[in-house]
Amino acid sequence: MNQQLDTLERDSFAGQDRFEDVAARSLARRDVLRHGTGVVLAGLFGPILCGTSPSQAARQRTQLATGFSSLTASTADTVRVPPGYQVQVVFAWGDPIDGIGPAFLQDGSNSAADQARQAGMHHDGGHFFSLPDWKAGSSTSGLWAVNHEYVDPSLLIGSAARWGSAEGVAKSKAAHGVSVVELARDRRGRWALVKNSRHARRITADSEIDIGGPARGDPRLRTPADPDGVRVQGTVGNCAAGFTPWGTYLTCEENFGGVFGSDDPAFRPTADQRRYGLSARGAGSEGSPLYPWWKQDPRFDLAREPNEPNRFGYVVEIDPHDPGRRPVKRTAMGRFKHENCEWLQTKDGRLAFYMGCDEANEYLYKFVTDGKFNPKRREANRDLLDHGTLHVAKFNDDGSGVWLELLPGRNGLTGEHGWTGLADIAIRTRQAADRAGATMMDRPEWVAVNRRTNEVFVTLTNNARRGATPASANAVDGSSAGGTARPPTDRVNPRANNVYGHIVRWTDDAGDAASRTFRWNVFVLAGDPEQDDPAKQGSMNGDAFGCPDGLWIDDTGTLWIQTDVSPSRLATSRPGSPDPDFARLGNNQMLMADPATGRIRRFLTGPVQCEVTGAHMTPDRTTMFVNIQHPGEAGVDRDLSGAPTRFSSWPDGAAAGRPRSATIAITRLDGGTIGS
């Protein structure tokens, strides 16, 4: 199929075409219209077919070279890259961060103290920072900062009896957070952890973190352990990431709600707690708690410490070059289930940061700093993220959009409607977006920016929660939560049952990231060209994929797409019973896309049931770092009811035992640049 598809695309789509024209011809060739499900394929490309190119810069782009052969799909339990490339595992769960600490034990017997000195579980977002300083640009020596999003109890603890114990909870907390390690490349091109590096650092759910921005000191952030509301213990749910132009790391707290709960039979969550998914039982399989931290640590007990969850759900700034400096939670950037965070500079020298809230029917945000970025004096930017204006996106069906300001007195955020000020908006950001009337999206995940063209892209990974019940803009009691609303389809979210997901592109008007208006289009609808259902066929000019998640644009303007199809849908998740929608796509993958033509080629396939995530490169583009998360996930016994079945043994092999998330380094055998 891939060879036939490749031939068809070479014949039909050669040249310097805009993606809008490619999509129009593709639809005309299929001559497909589908009615009755809220999806009309000609209609769902309305903003594209109307010629609403996001910017003049976009129309002047040139086609990118792709110097590799596209891979076929795969179900192999390994990482595959094109001929001429090689893969090295450089930092896996349990590896000592300083190269000399406690070694990983495959039987799960490492202590919580060991885990606090080792790589955490489930690598997600990451970023390479050159050494010796934040602007040196070295490609042979640097710091790798990486998130550890969550844990699987059967792999981490190995015993149901230990999971709710003091040691089990302590080890779980130690496996969350962030690692910072020092890496160096030798003359043979191999990467290794630098032993005893002064930069090696773990930030866990027990680390001290300052609170910055408008919510600092607010009564809703005060607890008995922190009566001033200025310093929180820990960061959790660290999903995707970002960085600042002054060389700091931005780790984004996403699914923090699962660590909170209560055994108090009288406890009932408030409306504000429900809006963030908090419940007495935490998060787990069929009601079983996945992270029962409240059983050992009272600050996670919602009945005893109702303010503690208000201290999570933020962007956390970390200085990887200064291990003695405490991280800071930047509350001005909003509290929600952050995916990642990417910036563009405004025309007047300020910074705009784009962020998605990763849940069905949630929102896309932009934070614009009040102050200007100072490229000459790093310390001058230290508190830049504490002051600015948060916006939420409203997409119009004609291809235009508006950034709605989330400020006191604007867009319904008035005292009449119960809003008390900027701190209130920072803590109750989801409710503020509800009130403002933003557009509910199909799970906004990673955002990627092209600093050459000022284009911005977002992955909308999937959504099965659309219907005919839009959320009320007047709801202030949590009833407009993404989990309960069933909004109808619209032009930017055109599929009623969006199993494959899509990618949307926009440019702020006048090419200025500070603008409060923008133009958008659908870059690609993911899917499978051989699907019988036209609503699932997609619009890709290239290799089929589903559920786009990770997204990154390198310095050449190349767009890298990473997928996270749920293990329950993958052909390998239940041998003999694949989901027909995804059976042909194989394991999760990473693809290279040319924004100018929409041409998409498969560059990497991952191990069984992994997620591919967190791409970044050295400045010279000769090494790409990628994270492989949760290999063999469907075999994990999440509710601890019995022994887990292991569908993956990556990266250590079947004889070793437990699958491990890891950072890999991809290089070319000839030492050339990645993808060229």
XYZ file of C-alpha atoms in Angstrom:
676
model
C 0.000 0.000 0.000
C 2.742 2.467 0.879
C 4.489 2.094 -2.485
C 1.213 2.551 -4.379
C 0.274 5.560 -2.291
C 3.724 7.066 -2.782
C 3.460 6.700 -6.567
C -0.002 8.256 -6.597
C 1.195 11.233 -4.569
C 4.271 11.825 -6.726
C 2.069 11.900 -9.818
C -0.670 14.073 -8.347
C 0.992 16.375 -5.823
C 4.407 17.274 -7.211
C 5.561 20.873 -7.100
C 5.251 23.794 -4.724
C 1.518 23.525 -4.045
C -0.111 25.030 -1.021
C -1.774 22.455 1.191
C -5.135 24.137 0.599
C -4.870 23.315 -3.122
C -3.682 19.783 -2.426
C -6.655 19.150 -0.160
C -9.081 20.603 -2.686
C -7.815 18.339 -5.492
C -7.777 15.334 -3.208
C -11.418 15.826 -2.277
C -12.433 16.488 -5.852
C -10.755 13.237 -6.917
C -12.634 11.242 -4.263
C -15.905 13.065 -5.010
C -17.136 12.091 -1.580
C -19.967 13.700 0.318
C -21.279 12.293 3.544
C -24.536 13.444 5.154
C -26.469 12.488 8.267
C -23.612 12.338 10.807
C -22.765 16.005 11.091
C -19.818 15.487 8.738
C -19.760 16.644 5.138
C -16.272 16.205 3.766
C -16.559 19.152 1.411
C -17.853 21.281 4.250
C -15.302 20.275 6.819
C -12.596 21.712 4.603
C -14.439 24.999 4.293
C -11.731 27.226 5.769
C -9.153 25.486 3.559
C -11.138 25.524 0.355
C -11.937 29.191 0.827
C -8.230 29.906 0.425
C -7.764 31.222 3.953
C -4.014 30.733 4.041
C -2.826 31.712 7.517
C -0.258 34.265 6.390
C 1.628 35.807 3.494
C 4.767 34.190 4.894
C 3.110 30.792 4.578
C 2.445 31.392 0.877
C 6.138 32.089 0.327
C 7.421 28.877 1.889
C 9.595 26.540 -0.151
C 9.414 22.779 -0.185
C 11.657 21.022 2.340
C 14.019 18.267 1.298
C 13.381 14.807 2.720
C 16.499 12.686 2.463
C 15.139 9.365 3.689
C 12.875 6.571 2.550
C 9.506 6.447 4.271
C 9.068 3.483 6.607
C 6.236 0.996 6.419
C 3.990 0.540 9.444
C 5.235 -1.962 12.015
C 4.098 -4.126 14.917
C 7.653 -5.080 15.947
C 8.714 -4.540 19.556
C 11.546 -2.216 18.667
C 12.380 1.281 17.425
C 12.747 1.420 13.647
C 14.308 4.334 11.718
C 15.181 4.686 8.010
C 18.284 3.106 6.471
C 21.364 5.169 7.240
C 20.159 6.067 10.747
C 20.919 4.474 14.098
C 19.252 4.507 17.531
C 20.842 4.551 20.974
C 19.050 4.316 24.338
C 20.636 7.015 26.515
C 18.404 7.463 29.602
C 15.805 4.905 30.733
C 13.525 4.658 33.754
C 15.631 3.657 36.756
C 18.976 4.830 35.363
C 20.903 6.769 38.044
C 20.853 10.448 37.108
C 24.506 10.965 38.058
C 25.725 7.712 36.499
C 26.933 6.335 39.817
C 23.813 6.076 41.990
C 21.651 3.023 42.712
C 21.307 0.736 39.695
C 17.878 -0.203 38.340
C 16.606 -3.557 39.649
C 14.343 -5.433 37.243
C 12.373 -7.072 40.043
C 11.012 -3.701 41.199
C 12.805 -3.815 44.552
C 14.452 -0.395 44.315
C 13.482 1.722 47.312
C 11.791 5.127 47.218
C 15.156 6.654 48.147
C 16.724 4.870 45.165
C 13.965 6.098 42.850
C 14.531 9.703 43.943
C 18.072 9.410 42.489
C 17.012 7.613 39.317
C 15.120 8.497 36.156
C 11.401 8.621 36.863
C 8.746 6.689 34.962
C 7.173 7.430 31.616
C 9.304 10.021 29.870
C 7.266 12.665 28.047
C 8.342 16.192 27.047
C 12.048 17.001 26.945
C 14.528 19.662 25.862
C 18.284 19.790 25.154
C 20.167 22.752 26.682
C 23.704 23.311 25.432
C 26.668 23.647 27.753
C 28.694 25.409 29.048
C 26.000 28.089 29.282
C 22.465 28.797 28.127
C 23.462 30.409 24.804
C 26.640 28.508 23.905
C 25.086 26.386 21.164
C 27.237 23.287 21.750
C 26.051 20.097 20.053
C 28.383 17.694 21.866
C 27.672 18.614 25.476
C 24.444 19.620 27.152
C 21.700 19.082 29.676
C 18.692 16.915 28.929
C 15.598 17.922 30.897
C 12.782 15.382 30.719
C 9.329 14.964 32.277
C 8.040 11.835 34.014
C 4.298 11.948 33.498
C 2.858 9.117 35.574
C 3.584 5.633 36.969
C 2.320 2.091 36.454
C 2.011 0.400 39.847
C 2.658 -3.185 38.780
C 5.935 -2.147 37.153
C 7.013 0.299 39.841
C 5.977 -1.589 42.967
C 5.210 -5.118 41.814
C 2.944 -5.928 44.731
C -0.609 -4.839 45.449
C 0.069 -5.050 49.166
C 2.808 -2.435 48.851
C 0.931 0.034 46.648
C -0.984 1.803 49.397
C 1.836 1.426 51.911
C 4.080 4.234 53.060
C 6.916 2.888 50.909
C 4.659 2.392 47.893
C 3.303 5.940 48.028
C 6.786 7.359 48.639
C 8.183 5.497 45.626
C 5.295 6.627 43.449
C 5.911 10.255 44.394
C 9.628 9.835 43.708
C 8.930 8.469 40.208
C 6.948 11.590 39.172
C 8.381 14.946 38.190
C 11.437 15.903 36.156
C 15.009 14.735 35.595
C 17.903 16.937 34.541
C 20.990 15.013 33.407
C 24.220 15.968 31.689
C 24.982 14.265 28.378
C 28.150 14.274 26.293
C 28.930 12.856 22.846
C 32.235 11.121 22.160
C 34.250 11.092 18.939
C 32.379 8.023 17.723
C 29.109 9.899 18.028
C 27.853 7.930 21.045
C 26.049 9.731 23.855
C 26.521 8.978 27.558
C 25.551 10.434 30.937
C 28.324 12.461 32.495
C 29.136 10.864 35.841
C 28.937 12.921 39.005
C 27.691 15.988 37.119
C 26.875 18.942 39.351
C 23.808 19.522 37.150
C 22.230 16.086 37.767
C 18.939 16.679 39.512
C 15.566 15.121 40.278
C 12.500 17.257 40.972
C 9.753 15.057 42.406
C 6.360 15.277 44.101
C 8.198 16.132 47.322
C 10.532 18.896 46.043
C 10.122 22.486 47.243
C 8.718 24.779 44.559
C 7.929 28.484 44.819
C 4.592 29.955 43.740
C 4.695 33.018 41.497
C 2.158 35.205 39.774
C -1.271 36.522 40.811
C -2.311 33.432 42.823
C 0.723 33.624 45.100
C -0.504 34.073 48.666
C -4.182 33.731 47.740
C -6.247 32.194 50.578
C -7.169 29.276 48.293
C -3.490 28.330 48.037
C -2.832 28.415 51.783
C -2.516 25.194 53.771
C -1.434 24.307 57.319
C 1.983 23.359 55.957
C 2.199 26.632 53.981
C 0.042 29.236 55.753
C 1.313 32.003 53.452
C 0.493 30.164 50.210
C 3.900 30.860 48.669
C 5.674 27.490 48.466
C 4.283 24.139 47.374
C 5.708 20.671 47.783
C 6.127 18.902 44.477
C 5.062 18.779 40.851
C 3.014 15.928 39.344
C 1.434 14.891 36.064
C 4.342 16.402 34.142
C 3.250 15.911 30.570
C 4.761 17.923 27.748
C 7.182 20.810 28.049
C 8.636 23.989 26.647
C 11.531 26.346 27.138
C 12.216 30.054 27.361
C 14.609 32.095 25.208
C 16.656 32.771 28.355
C 17.405 29.073 28.742
C 14.967 27.721 31.330
C 12.772 24.640 31.131
C 8.966 24.740 31.318
C 7.382 21.539 32.622
C 3.612 21.406 32.341
C 1.356 19.820 34.951
C -1.469 17.888 33.332
C -3.375 15.036 35.029
C -2.734 16.060 38.608
C -6.212 15.104 39.850
C -5.484 11.400 40.156
C -3.237 11.824 43.195
C -6.063 13.357 45.264
C -8.927 11.560 46.966
C -10.453 10.811 50.340
C -11.703 7.892 52.395
C -14.016 10.189 54.351
C -17.552 8.894 53.632
C -18.952 12.393 54.101
C -16.711 13.994 51.492
C -18.337 15.395 48.343
C -16.292 17.344 45.783
C -17.245 20.959 45.177
C -18.299 22.228 41.745
C -14.860 23.772 41.248
C -13.199 20.471 42.152
C -15.441 18.569 39.751
C -14.503 20.989 36.964
C -10.935 19.688 37.326
C -11.932 16.035 37.542
C -11.337 15.628 41.281
C -13.201 12.878 43.097
C -13.089 10.900 46.330
C -11.636 7.851 44.589
C -8.912 9.574 42.608
C -8.269 8.105 39.156
C -8.045 4.440 38.364
C -9.443 1.387 36.674
C -13.092 0.654 37.422
C -13.068 2.783 40.528
C -9.802 1.447 41.946
C -7.426 4.247 42.930
C -4.352 4.502 40.757
C -2.439 6.856 43.055
C -3.787 6.465 46.631
C -1.384 9.025 48.024
C -3.979 10.383 50.459
C -3.758 7.128 52.416
C -0.243 8.039 53.556
C 0.126 11.772 52.927
C -2.738 13.875 54.362
C -2.063 16.815 52.052
C -3.597 14.764 49.209
C -6.765 14.065 51.198
C -9.462 16.303 49.723
C -11.521 16.227 52.897
C -8.600 17.332 55.076
C -6.737 19.646 52.657
C -9.255 21.085 50.138
C -6.798 23.809 49.047
C -3.950 21.476 48.092
C -5.215 20.698 44.558
C -5.385 24.452 43.858
C -1.586 24.362 44.042
C -1.289 22.036 41.024
C -2.103 22.371 37.323
C 0.439 25.040 36.363
C 3.452 25.669 34.144
C 6.569 25.200 36.280
C 9.785 27.004 35.358
C 13.068 25.212 36.118
C 16.592 26.529 35.599
C 18.595 23.462 34.484
C 21.870 25.393 34.698
C 21.373 26.286 38.365
C 20.463 23.189 40.423
C 20.368 25.278 43.595
C 17.515 27.486 42.384
C 14.007 26.399 43.316
C 11.510 25.891 40.485
C 8.556 28.305 40.275
C 4.908 27.622 39.441
C 3.841 30.445 37.104
C 0.180 30.909 38.016
C -0.361 33.824 35.617
C -0.238 31.276 32.778
C -3.383 29.603 34.077
C -4.409 26.438 35.872
C -5.637 23.607 33.687
C -4.417 20.275 32.314
C -1.434 21.696 30.482
C 0.021 19.747 27.570
C 2.997 21.827 26.428
C 4.047 25.460 26.063
C 5.630 27.191 23.031
C 6.496 30.830 22.422
C 6.746 33.464 19.710
C 8.122 36.960 20.125
C 5.706 39.829 19.542
C 6.595 42.752 17.297
C 7.231 44.968 20.315
C 9.595 42.488 21.989
C 7.251 40.706 24.398
C 6.589 36.960 24.377
C 3.428 35.000 23.615
C 3.143 31.439 24.964
C 0.633 29.019 23.396
C -0.828 26.150 25.444
C -3.490 23.457 25.142
C -5.663 21.861 27.830
C -5.581 18.132 27.101
C -9.072 16.841 27.608
C -12.084 16.364 25.359
C -13.937 19.649 24.747
C -11.348 21.822 26.445
C -9.596 24.959 25.228
C -6.561 26.521 23.598
C -4.801 29.371 25.436
C -2.280 32.154 24.814
C -0.366 34.062 27.481
C 1.260 37.375 26.488
C 3.812 38.851 28.871
C 3.574 42.448 30.030
C 7.345 42.897 29.961
C 9.753 42.573 27.065
C 12.326 39.809 26.701
C 15.866 41.017 27.469
C 18.345 38.938 25.418
C 21.392 40.623 26.993
C 20.683 40.126 30.681
C 19.303 36.770 31.734
C 18.307 37.813 35.238
C 16.083 40.561 33.830
C 13.717 37.833 32.567
C 13.542 35.961 35.851
C 9.947 36.937 36.695
C 8.710 37.725 33.190
C 6.138 34.911 33.333
C 4.454 36.286 36.462
C 2.900 39.291 34.706
C 0.816 39.243 31.548
C -2.551 38.565 29.976
C -4.033 35.115 29.507
C -6.322 34.580 26.503
C -8.499 31.712 25.304
C -9.285 30.957 21.657
C -12.617 31.291 19.882
C -12.587 29.814 16.353
C -15.135 31.146 13.873
C -16.462 29.035 11.008
C -15.232 31.522 8.395
C -11.561 30.821 9.180
C -11.132 33.770 11.532
C -10.566 33.626 15.266
C -10.433 35.777 18.379
C -8.231 35.565 21.467
C -10.619 36.352 24.319
C -8.933 38.142 27.208
C -9.281 36.453 30.582
C -9.128 39.615 32.639
C -11.336 40.986 35.434
C -14.275 42.836 33.894
C -13.769 41.392 30.402
C -15.788 38.716 28.606
C -18.195 38.113 31.464
C -15.540 37.833 34.193
C -17.272 40.354 36.407
C -18.293 40.552 40.028
C -21.885 40.146 38.925
C -20.969 36.670 37.715
C -18.965 35.814 40.803
C -15.443 36.692 39.669
C -13.245 38.365 42.270
C -10.061 39.260 40.398
C -6.955 38.045 38.592
C -6.073 35.405 41.198
C -9.546 33.935 40.791
C -8.980 33.595 37.045
C -5.531 32.068 37.578
C -6.936 29.391 39.899
C -10.257 28.758 38.095
C -9.018 29.099 34.521
C -11.290 26.450 33.036
C -14.352 28.138 34.485
C -13.133 31.501 33.175
C -12.817 30.046 29.673
C -16.332 28.608 29.989
C -17.666 32.027 30.924
C -15.805 33.798 28.116
C -17.407 31.543 25.500
C -14.305 29.900 24.026
C -14.423 27.099 21.440
C -14.362 23.573 22.845
C -11.740 21.561 20.965
C -11.038 17.880 20.244
C -8.424 17.430 22.997
C -5.791 20.133 22.357
C -2.412 18.499 22.869
C 0.998 19.748 21.733
C 1.470 23.164 20.158
C 4.340 23.813 17.746
C 5.552 27.169 16.413
C 7.478 28.120 13.304
C 9.582 31.139 14.241
C 10.373 31.757 10.560
C 6.762 32.209 9.470
C 4.995 32.851 12.823
C 2.678 29.927 12.088
C 1.362 27.886 14.998
C 0.081 24.301 14.880
C -1.871 22.243 17.419
C -2.663 18.539 17.512
C -6.271 17.638 18.302
C -5.779 14.008 19.080
C -9.349 12.625 19.173
C -12.818 13.184 20.606
C -15.847 10.942 20.914
C -17.776 13.419 23.062
C -19.554 15.574 20.528
C -23.284 15.716 20.133
C -26.008 18.346 20.228
C -25.660 19.806 23.717
C -23.376 22.839 23.763
C -22.056 23.954 27.120
C -23.818 26.969 28.543
C -21.669 30.082 28.647
C -23.576 31.049 31.776
C -22.653 27.919 33.738
C -20.476 28.672 36.743
C -21.114 25.484 38.681
C -18.914 23.112 36.692
C -21.714 21.831 34.449
C -19.858 23.021 31.357
C -16.925 20.731 32.046
C -15.438 19.092 28.995
C -16.276 15.729 30.491
C -20.010 16.427 30.574
C -20.600 18.788 27.637
C -21.495 17.341 24.231
C -21.031 20.293 21.876
C -21.950 19.980 18.205
C -19.334 19.804 15.491
C -18.040 22.982 13.897
C -15.609 23.889 11.143
C -12.492 23.600 13.306
C -13.728 20.344 14.908
C -15.596 18.818 11.962
C -15.936 15.151 12.923
C -18.755 13.897 15.124
C -16.706 10.864 16.169
C -13.137 11.981 15.728
C -11.287 8.709 16.302
C -8.209 9.691 14.256
C -7.758 13.344 15.242
C -6.440 16.265 13.187
C -3.992 19.184 13.170
C -5.013 22.842 12.973
C -2.771 25.712 11.859
C -3.139 29.440 12.473
C -1.291 32.739 12.304
C -2.055 35.736 14.483
C -3.103 38.709 12.379
C -0.431 41.059 11.023
C 2.108 38.354 11.841
C 2.141 39.648 15.411
C 1.842 37.163 18.280
C 0.319 39.956 20.385
C -2.687 40.265 18.077
C -6.093 39.414 19.499
C -7.314 38.002 16.179
C -6.017 35.242 13.921
C -6.683 33.224 10.764
C -6.804 29.433 10.850
C -7.230 26.336 8.696
C -7.161 22.578 9.058
C -3.669 21.399 8.170
C -4.550 17.703 7.994
C -7.280 15.305 9.034
C -5.585 12.128 10.200
C -6.931 8.799 9.070
C -6.500 5.807 6.838
C -6.973 6.207 3.059
C -8.266 2.628 2.824
C -11.088 3.165 5.324
C -14.550 2.543 3.902
C -16.005 5.295 6.048
C -15.132 8.615 4.306
C -15.293 10.428 7.633
C -12.230 8.407 8.695
C -10.222 8.530 5.475
C -8.420 11.726 6.358
C -6.729 14.189 4.022
C -3.061 13.316 4.388
C -0.683 13.690 1.495
C 1.483 10.745 2.505
C 1.604 8.028 5.123
C -1.432 7.162 7.221
C -1.451 7.883 10.944
C -3.890 8.377 13.796
C -4.171 10.308 17.050
C -1.470 12.977 16.565
C -0.097 14.013 19.946
C 3.502 15.233 20.134
C 4.379 18.053 17.751
C 7.595 19.977 17.164
C 9.027 22.252 14.452
C 12.789 22.259 14.050
C 14.920 25.204 12.927
C 14.389 24.407 9.230
C 10.621 24.628 9.551
C 10.095 20.857 9.390
C 7.081 19.646 11.345
C 7.550 16.433 13.349
C 4.323 14.597 14.257
C 4.216 11.939 16.985
C 1.250 9.668 17.648
C -0.408 8.185 20.722
C -3.050 5.700 19.641
C -4.527 4.103 22.757
C -3.311 0.538 23.412
C -6.936 -0.587 23.484
C -7.128 0.291 19.767
C -3.775 -1.055 18.615
C -3.638 -4.360 16.760
C -1.076 -5.680 19.242
C -2.999 -4.747 22.383
C -5.314 -7.743 22.298
C -3.795 -10.281 19.902
C -6.414 -11.575 17.499
C -8.865 -8.761 18.242
C -7.532 -5.533 16.707
C -9.661 -2.418 16.466
C -10.565 -2.270 12.749
C -10.070 1.489 12.709
C -6.395 1.133 13.651
C -5.391 -2.413 12.711
C -3.381 -1.272 9.677
C -1.502 1.546 11.385
C 0.702 -0.682 13.528
C 2.541 0.732 16.510
C 2.779 4.414 17.315
C 5.118 6.422 15.147
C 6.817 9.720 14.298
C 6.336 11.383 10.946
C 8.028 14.260 9.140
C 5.742 16.826 7.498
C 6.428 19.684 5.115
C 4.090 22.564 6.061
C 4.392 24.021 2.553
C 3.033 20.982 0.678
C 1.417 18.887 3.385
C 3.698 15.982 2.407
C 3.949 13.547 5.346
C 6.449 10.684 5.629
C 6.874 8.078 8.347
C 10.329 8.452 9.949
C 10.128 6.217 13.035
C 8.022 3.411 14.430
C 8.058 2.605 18.129
C 7.846 -0.550 20.244
C 4.602 -2.321 21.049
C 1.987 -0.065 22.701
C 4.355 2.829 23.314
C 3.708 6.523 22.849
C 6.286 8.443 20.807
C 6.851 11.883 22.294
C 9.219 14.692 23.229
C 11.385 15.323 20.140
C 14.252 17.806 20.220
C 17.620 18.214 18.463
C 21.119 19.435 19.110
C 21.758 22.866 17.551
C 23.666 21.334 14.621
C 20.726 18.956 13.943
C 22.959 15.860 13.942
C 21.262 14.250 16.951
C 17.550 13.987 17.605
C 16.385 13.047 21.090
C 13.009 11.305 21.302
C 11.152 9.799 24.245
C 9.544 6.363 24.093
C 6.805 6.236 26.715
C 4.967 3.273 28.296
C 6.036 0.401 25.994
C 3.691 -2.541 26.522
C 1.142 -0.400 28.335
C -1.878 -2.638 27.793
C -0.097 -5.416 29.648
C 0.192 -3.338 32.791
C -2.105 -4.434 35.599
C -3.380 -0.990 36.582
C -5.770 -2.087 39.315
C -3.321 -4.627 40.818
C -5.838 -7.461 40.580
C -3.292 -9.964 39.340
C 0.045 -10.509 37.654
C 0.567 -8.241 34.640
C 0.958 -9.568 31.131
C 3.922 -7.969 29.408
C 3.376 -7.256 25.734
C 6.723 -5.451 25.412
C 10.235 -6.129 26.655
C 11.775 -2.978 25.156
C 14.522 -1.801 25.587
C 16.293 -4.491 27.645
C 14.957 -7.652 25.996
C 12.746 -10.508 27.083
C 15.324 -12.008 29.449
C 15.528 -8.775 31.462
C 11.855 -8.421 32.265
C 10.177 -5.040 32.746
C 9.626 -2.637 29.841
C 11.063 0.828 30.503
C 10.299 4.246 29.102
C 13.460 5.872 27.790
C 15.089 8.721 25.901
C 16.727 7.617 22.669
C 19.291 9.445 20.519
C 18.930 9.183 16.730
C 21.942 9.926 14.539
C 22.942 9.363 10.940
C 25.687 6.872 10.178
C 27.428 9.456 8.003
C 27.193 12.159 10.693
C 24.792 14.285 8.640
C 21.764 16.278 9.733
C 18.506 14.577 10.657
C 15.871 14.368 7.944
C 17.873 16.061 5.194
